[in-house]
Short mmCIF file of C-alpha atoms in Angstrom, two decimals:
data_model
loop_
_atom_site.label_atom_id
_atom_site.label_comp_id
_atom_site.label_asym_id
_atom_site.label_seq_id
_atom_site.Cartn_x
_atom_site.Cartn_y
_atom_site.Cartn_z
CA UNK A 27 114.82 -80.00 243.38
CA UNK A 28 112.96 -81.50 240.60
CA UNK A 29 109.23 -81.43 240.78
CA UNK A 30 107.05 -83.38 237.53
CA UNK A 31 104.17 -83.01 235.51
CA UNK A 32 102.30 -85.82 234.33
CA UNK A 33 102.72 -85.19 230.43
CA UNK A 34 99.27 -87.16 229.25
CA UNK A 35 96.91 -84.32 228.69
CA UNK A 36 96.41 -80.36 230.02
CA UNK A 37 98.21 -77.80 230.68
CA UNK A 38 102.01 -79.29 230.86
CA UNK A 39 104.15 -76.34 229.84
CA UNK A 40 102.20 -73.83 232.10
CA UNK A 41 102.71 -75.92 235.62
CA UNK A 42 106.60 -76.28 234.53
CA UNK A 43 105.97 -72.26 234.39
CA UNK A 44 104.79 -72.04 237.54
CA UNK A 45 107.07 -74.53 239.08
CA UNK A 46 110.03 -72.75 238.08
CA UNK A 47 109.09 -69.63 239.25
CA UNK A 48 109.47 -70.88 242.64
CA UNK A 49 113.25 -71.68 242.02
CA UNK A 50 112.52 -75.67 241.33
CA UNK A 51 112.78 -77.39 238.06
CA UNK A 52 109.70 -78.34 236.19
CA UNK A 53 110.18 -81.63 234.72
CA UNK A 54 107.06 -83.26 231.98
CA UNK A 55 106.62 -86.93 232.82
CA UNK A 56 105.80 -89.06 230.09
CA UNK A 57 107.40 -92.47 231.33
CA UNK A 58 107.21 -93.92 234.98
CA UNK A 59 110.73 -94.56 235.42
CA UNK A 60 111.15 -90.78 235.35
CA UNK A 61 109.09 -91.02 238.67
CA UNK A 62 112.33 -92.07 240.44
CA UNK A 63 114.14 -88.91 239.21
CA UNK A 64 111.56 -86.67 241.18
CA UNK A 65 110.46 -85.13 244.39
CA UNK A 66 106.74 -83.96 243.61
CA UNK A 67 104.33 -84.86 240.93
CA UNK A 68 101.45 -82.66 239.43
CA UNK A 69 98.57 -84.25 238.17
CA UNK A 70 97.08 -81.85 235.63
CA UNK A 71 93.75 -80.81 234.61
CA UNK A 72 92.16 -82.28 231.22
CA UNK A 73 89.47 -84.54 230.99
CA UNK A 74 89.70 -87.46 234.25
CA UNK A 75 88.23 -90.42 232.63
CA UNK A 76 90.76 -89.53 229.71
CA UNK A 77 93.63 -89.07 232.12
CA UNK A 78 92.34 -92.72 234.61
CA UNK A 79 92.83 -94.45 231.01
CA UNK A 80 95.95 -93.14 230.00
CA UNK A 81 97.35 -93.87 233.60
CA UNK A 82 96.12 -97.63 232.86
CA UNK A 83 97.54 -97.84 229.66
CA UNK A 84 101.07 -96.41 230.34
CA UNK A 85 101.52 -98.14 233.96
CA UNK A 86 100.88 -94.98 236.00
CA UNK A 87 98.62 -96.04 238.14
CA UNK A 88 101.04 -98.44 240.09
CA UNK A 89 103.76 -96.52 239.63
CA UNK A 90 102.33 -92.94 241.18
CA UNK A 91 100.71 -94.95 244.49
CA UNK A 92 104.59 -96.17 245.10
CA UNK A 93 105.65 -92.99 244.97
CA UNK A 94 102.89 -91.94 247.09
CA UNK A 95 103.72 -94.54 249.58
CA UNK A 96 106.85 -93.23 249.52
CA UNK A 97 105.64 -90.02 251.03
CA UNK A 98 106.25 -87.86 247.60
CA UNK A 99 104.20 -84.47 247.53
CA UNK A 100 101.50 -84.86 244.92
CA UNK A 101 99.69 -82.09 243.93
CA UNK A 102 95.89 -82.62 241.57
CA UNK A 103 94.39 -79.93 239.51
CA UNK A 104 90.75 -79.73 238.35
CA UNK A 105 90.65 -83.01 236.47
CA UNK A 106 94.14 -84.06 238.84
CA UNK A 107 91.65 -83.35 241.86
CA UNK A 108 89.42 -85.99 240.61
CA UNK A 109 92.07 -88.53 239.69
CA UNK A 110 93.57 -88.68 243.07
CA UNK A 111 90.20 -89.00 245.10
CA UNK A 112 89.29 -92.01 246.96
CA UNK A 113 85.59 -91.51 245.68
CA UNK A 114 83.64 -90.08 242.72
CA UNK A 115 80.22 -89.35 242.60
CA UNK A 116 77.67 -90.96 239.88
CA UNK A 117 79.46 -94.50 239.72
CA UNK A 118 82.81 -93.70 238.26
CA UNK A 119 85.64 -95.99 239.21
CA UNK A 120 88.17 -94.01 241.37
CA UNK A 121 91.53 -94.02 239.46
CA UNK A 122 94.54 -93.94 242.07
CA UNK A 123 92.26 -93.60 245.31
CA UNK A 124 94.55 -91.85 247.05
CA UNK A 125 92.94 -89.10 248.70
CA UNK A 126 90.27 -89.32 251.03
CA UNK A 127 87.86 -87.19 249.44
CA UNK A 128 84.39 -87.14 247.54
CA UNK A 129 84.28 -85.53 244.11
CA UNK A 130 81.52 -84.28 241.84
CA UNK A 131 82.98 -83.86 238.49
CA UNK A 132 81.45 -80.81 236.15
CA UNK A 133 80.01 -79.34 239.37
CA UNK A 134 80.41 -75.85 238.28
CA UNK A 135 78.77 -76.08 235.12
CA UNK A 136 80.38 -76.54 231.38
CA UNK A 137 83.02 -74.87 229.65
CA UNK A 138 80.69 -71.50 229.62
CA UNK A 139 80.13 -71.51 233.73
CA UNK A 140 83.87 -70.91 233.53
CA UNK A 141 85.00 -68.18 235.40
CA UNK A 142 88.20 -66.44 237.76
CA UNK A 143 88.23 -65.22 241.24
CA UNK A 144 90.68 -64.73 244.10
CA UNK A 145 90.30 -66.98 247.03
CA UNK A 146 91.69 -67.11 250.49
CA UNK A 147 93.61 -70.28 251.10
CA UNK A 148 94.96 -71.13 254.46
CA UNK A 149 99.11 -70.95 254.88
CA UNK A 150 99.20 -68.37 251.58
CA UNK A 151 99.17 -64.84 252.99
CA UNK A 152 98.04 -63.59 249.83
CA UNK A 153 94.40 -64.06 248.00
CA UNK A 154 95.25 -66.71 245.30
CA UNK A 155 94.39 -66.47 241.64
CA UNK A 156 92.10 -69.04 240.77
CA UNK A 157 90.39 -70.16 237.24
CA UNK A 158 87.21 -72.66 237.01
CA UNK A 159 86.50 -74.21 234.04
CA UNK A 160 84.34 -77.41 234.28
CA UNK A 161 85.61 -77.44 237.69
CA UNK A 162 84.74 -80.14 240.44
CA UNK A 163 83.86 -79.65 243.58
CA UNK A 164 84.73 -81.36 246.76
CA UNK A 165 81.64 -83.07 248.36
CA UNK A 166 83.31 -84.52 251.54
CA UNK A 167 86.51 -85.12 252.96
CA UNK A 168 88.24 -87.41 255.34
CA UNK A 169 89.37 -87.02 259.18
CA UNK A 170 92.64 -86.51 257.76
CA UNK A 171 92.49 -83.80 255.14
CA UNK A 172 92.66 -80.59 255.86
CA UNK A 173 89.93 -77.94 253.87
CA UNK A 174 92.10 -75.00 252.82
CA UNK A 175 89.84 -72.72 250.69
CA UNK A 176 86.08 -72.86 249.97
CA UNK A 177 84.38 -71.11 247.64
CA UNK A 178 80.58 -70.48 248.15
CA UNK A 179 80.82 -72.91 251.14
CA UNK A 180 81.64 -75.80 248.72
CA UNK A 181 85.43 -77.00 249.31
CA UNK A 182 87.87 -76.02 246.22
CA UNK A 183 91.26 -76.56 247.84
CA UNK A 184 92.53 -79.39 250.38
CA UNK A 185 95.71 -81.43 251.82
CA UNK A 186 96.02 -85.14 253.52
CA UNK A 187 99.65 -84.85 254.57
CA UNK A 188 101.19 -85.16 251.74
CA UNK A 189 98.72 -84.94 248.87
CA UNK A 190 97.23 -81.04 247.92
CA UNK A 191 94.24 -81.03 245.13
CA UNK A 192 92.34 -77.50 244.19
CA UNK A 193 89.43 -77.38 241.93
CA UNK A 194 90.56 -74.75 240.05
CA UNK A 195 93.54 -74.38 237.64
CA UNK A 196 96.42 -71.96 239.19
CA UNK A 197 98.97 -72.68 236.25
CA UNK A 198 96.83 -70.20 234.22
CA UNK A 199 97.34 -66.97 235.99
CA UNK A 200 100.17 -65.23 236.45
CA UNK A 201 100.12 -66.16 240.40
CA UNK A 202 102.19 -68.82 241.69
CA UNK A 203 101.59 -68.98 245.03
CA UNK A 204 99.62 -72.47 245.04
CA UNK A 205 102.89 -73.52 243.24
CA UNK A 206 105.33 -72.05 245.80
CA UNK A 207 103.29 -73.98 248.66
CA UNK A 208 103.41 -77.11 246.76
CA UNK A 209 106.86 -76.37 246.12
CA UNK A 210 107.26 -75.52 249.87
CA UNK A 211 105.65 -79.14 251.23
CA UNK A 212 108.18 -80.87 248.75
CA UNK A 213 111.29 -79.35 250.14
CA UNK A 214 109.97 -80.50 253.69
CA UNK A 215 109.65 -84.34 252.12
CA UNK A 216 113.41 -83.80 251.52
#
């Protein structure tokens, strides 16, 4: 089983980490016909409006809502989170508008609000590892998506079938259990 990383910007080589530790391969996307040669994408953290041009410019954007209408796991991380949402708040165009959540971008503060802590996420039996830096922050969510893990009362981790987004960035602990479930709903896709 080969699950991707969308090689434009973040943390690439840690999410291949993470991904094999499960038992899958990690593969780094940098072209969409590699798309076809995967079951799951990742959608890393970095900057979003970086990231939404990137997409543009290299035919992403396109490319990863086939695969999504194929039914292929996809899996957003802190700036991934914001990339996949169907809305973002303070005008920003939505990039794929995939998921139907509300995002606040930068909700947790700047780079020196970040912080760690271990959260309970629904269908992992253990606390998961989780590291905020200029996280966002879901605002609202859809019938359809399912709230997994809040922190404070604000919503940091969520699923709509097949499409999982967290706030936070689990490729920089040592805990791959956010992984292992991703990993987990792409083996069910196949």
């Amino acid at each position: 089983m080969k699950i991707g990383v969308l090689a434009l910007q973040g943390a690439v080589a840690e999410h291949i980490r993470s991904i094999e530790r499960t038992g899958a391969e990690g593969v780094a996307v940098k072209h969409t016909h590699q798309l076809k040669e995967i079951q799951g994408l990742i959608i890393p953290g970095g900057e979003s409006t970086t990231i939404g041009k990137l997409m543009r410019r290299y035919e992403f954007i396109d490319a990863i809502r086939d695969f999504s209408a194929e039914g292929k796991p996809l899996f957003g991380t802190c700036a991934g989170l914001i990339v996949l949402a169907k809305e973002i708040e303070g005008g920003e165009e939505a990039h794929l508008g995939l998921m139907d959540i509300r995002v606040s971008r930068n909700a947790f503060g700047r780079q020196r609000e970040s912080f760690e802590t271990d959260l309970d996420v629904k269908g992992i039996d253990n606390p998961v590892r989780a590291v905020f830096i200029r996280a966002p922050l879901i605002t609202s969510v859809g019938k359809g998506v399912d709230v997994l893990s809040t922190y404070k009362d604000e919503i940091v981790t969520a699923r709509e079938g097949h499409m999982l987004v967290s706030s936070y960035h689990p490729e920089l602990t040592e805990d791959f259990s956010l992984h292992q479930y991703f990993a987990d709903m792409v083996r069910q896709y196949n």
